[in-house]
């Protein structure tokens, strides 16, 4: 009786972010990881607020230009 042939299956290649998360989980404790993610979330929120401020300033400047040229 012959043994069944063994087929090699390709393992999926992990994404870069997945690989970084795996390394991060090995190197950091849960508390540090949570703190780092919270800090990154805060950075993204600050960027969003800054973009909102720029857009609001643009609208205010455009309104001021229209009101001074209308008088």
PDB file of C-alpha atoms in Angstrom:
ATOM      1  CA  UNK A   1       0.000   0.000   0.000  1.00  0.00           C
ATOM      2  CA  UNK A   2       1.344   3.387  -1.008  1.00  0.00           C
ATOM      3  CA  UNK A   3       1.102   6.477   1.146  1.00  0.00           C
ATOM      4  CA  UNK A   4      -1.004   9.318  -0.171  1.00  0.00           C
ATOM      5  CA  UNK A   5       1.031  12.089  -1.786  1.00  0.00           C
ATOM      6  CA  UNK A   6       1.610  15.108   0.409  1.00  0.00           C
ATOM      7  CA  UNK A   7       0.707  18.408  -1.158  1.00  0.00           C
ATOM      8  CA  UNK A   8       2.349  21.583  -0.011  1.00  0.00           C
ATOM      9  CA  UNK A   9      -0.071  24.420   0.473  1.00  0.00           C
ATOM     10  CA  UNK A  10       1.079  28.006   0.326  1.00  0.00           C
ATOM     11  CA  UNK A  11       0.527  29.944   3.510  1.00  0.00           C
ATOM     12  CA  UNK A  12      -1.046  33.353   3.044  1.00  0.00           C
ATOM     13  CA  UNK A  13       1.427  36.196   3.161  1.00  0.00           C
ATOM     14  CA  UNK A  14       0.592  38.463   6.088  1.00  0.00           C
ATOM     15  CA  UNK A  15      -0.019  42.142   5.443  1.00  0.00           C
ATOM     16  CA  UNK A  16       2.513  44.654   6.672  1.00  0.00           C
ATOM     17  CA  UNK A  17       0.124  45.976   9.303  1.00  0.00           C
ATOM     18  CA  UNK A  18      -0.645  42.438  10.443  1.00  0.00           C
ATOM     19  CA  UNK A  19       3.045  41.653  10.730  1.00  0.00           C
ATOM     20  CA  UNK A  20       3.663  44.850  12.696  1.00  0.00           C
ATOM     21  CA  UNK A  21       0.806  44.045  15.064  1.00  0.00           C
ATOM     22  CA  UNK A  22       2.252  40.577  15.613  1.00  0.00           C
ATOM     23  CA  UNK A  23       5.670  42.014  16.466  1.00  0.00           C
ATOM     24  CA  UNK A  24       4.032  44.669  18.624  1.00  0.00           C
ATOM     25  CA  UNK A  25       2.129  42.047  20.604  1.00  0.00           C
ATOM     26  CA  UNK A  26       5.342  40.139  21.241  1.00  0.00           C
ATOM     27  CA  UNK A  27       7.298  43.183  22.369  1.00  0.00           C
ATOM     28  CA  UNK A  28       4.725  45.154  24.333  1.00  0.00           C
ATOM     29  CA  UNK A  29       2.435  44.412  27.190  1.00  0.00           C
ATOM     30  CA  UNK A  30      -1.287  44.993  26.740  1.00  0.00           C
ATOM     31  CA  UNK A  31      -1.243  48.287  28.645  1.00  0.00           C
ATOM     32  CA  UNK A  32       1.514  49.740  26.505  1.00  0.00           C
ATOM     33  CA  UNK A  33      -0.194  48.600  23.339  1.00  0.00           C
ATOM     34  CA  UNK A  34      -3.483  50.177  24.417  1.00  0.00           C
ATOM     35  CA  UNK A  35      -1.739  53.431  25.327  1.00  0.00           C
ATOM     36  CA  UNK A  36      -0.012  53.532  21.960  1.00  0.00           C
ATOM     37  CA  UNK A  37      -3.265  52.951  20.086  1.00  0.00           C
ATOM     38  CA  UNK A  38      -5.030  55.595  22.168  1.00  0.00           C
ATOM     39  CA  UNK A  39      -2.246  58.060  21.395  1.00  0.00           C
ATOM     40  CA  UNK A  40      -2.515  57.356  17.667  1.00  0.00           C
ATOM     41  CA  UNK A  41      -6.294  57.810  17.817  1.00  0.00           C
ATOM     42  CA  UNK A  42      -5.726  61.187  19.499  1.00  0.00           C
ATOM     43  CA  UNK A  43      -3.296  62.202  16.742  1.00  0.00           C
ATOM     44  CA  UNK A  44      -5.833  61.316  14.058  1.00  0.00           C
ATOM     45  CA  UNK A  45      -8.554  63.255  15.897  1.00  0.00           C
ATOM     46  CA  UNK A  46      -6.278  66.310  16.199  1.00  0.00           C
ATOM     47  CA  UNK A  47      -5.599  66.165  12.460  1.00  0.00           C
ATOM     48  CA  UNK A  48      -9.329  65.988  11.758  1.00  0.00           C
ATOM     49  CA  UNK A  49      -9.990  69.003  13.988  1.00  0.00           C
ATOM     50  CA  UNK A  50      -7.192  70.976  12.298  1.00  0.00           C
ATOM     51  CA  UNK A  51      -8.701  70.232   8.889  1.00  0.00           C
ATOM     52  CA  UNK A  52     -12.114  71.365  10.155  1.00  0.00           C
ATOM     53  CA  UNK A  53     -10.572  74.615  11.461  1.00  0.00           C
ATOM     54  CA  UNK A  54      -8.912  75.269   8.081  1.00  0.00           C
ATOM     55  CA  UNK A  55     -12.193  74.674   6.262  1.00  0.00           C
ATOM     56  CA  UNK A  56     -14.097  76.969   8.654  1.00  0.00           C
ATOM     57  CA  UNK A  57     -11.494  79.710   8.265  1.00  0.00           C
ATOM     58  CA  UNK A  58     -11.727  79.425   4.481  1.00  0.00           C
ATOM     59  CA  UNK A  59     -15.529  79.830   4.656  1.00  0.00           C
ATOM     60  CA  UNK A  60     -15.241  82.829   6.997  1.00  0.00           C
ATOM     61  CA  UNK A  61     -12.658  84.512   4.777  1.00  0.00           C
ATOM     62  CA  UNK A  62     -14.825  83.946   1.696  1.00  0.00           C
ATOM     63  CA  UNK A  63     -17.866  85.400   3.500  1.00  0.00           C
ATOM     64  CA  UNK A  64     -15.856  88.407   4.657  1.00  0.00           C
ATOM     65  CA  UNK A  65     -14.621  89.031   1.111  1.00  0.00           C
ATOM     66  CA  UNK A  66     -18.160  88.905  -0.265  1.00  0.00           C
ATOM     67  CA  UNK A  67     -19.551  91.237   2.409  1.00  0.00           C
ATOM     68  CA  UNK A  68     -16.815  93.870   1.876  1.00  0.00           C
ATOM     69  CA  UNK A  69     -17.224  93.831  -1.904  1.00  0.00           C
ATOM     70  CA  UNK A  70     -21.036  94.108  -1.618  1.00  0.00           C
ATOM     71  CA  UNK A  71     -20.906  97.419   0.290  1.00  0.00           C
TER      72      UNK A  71
END
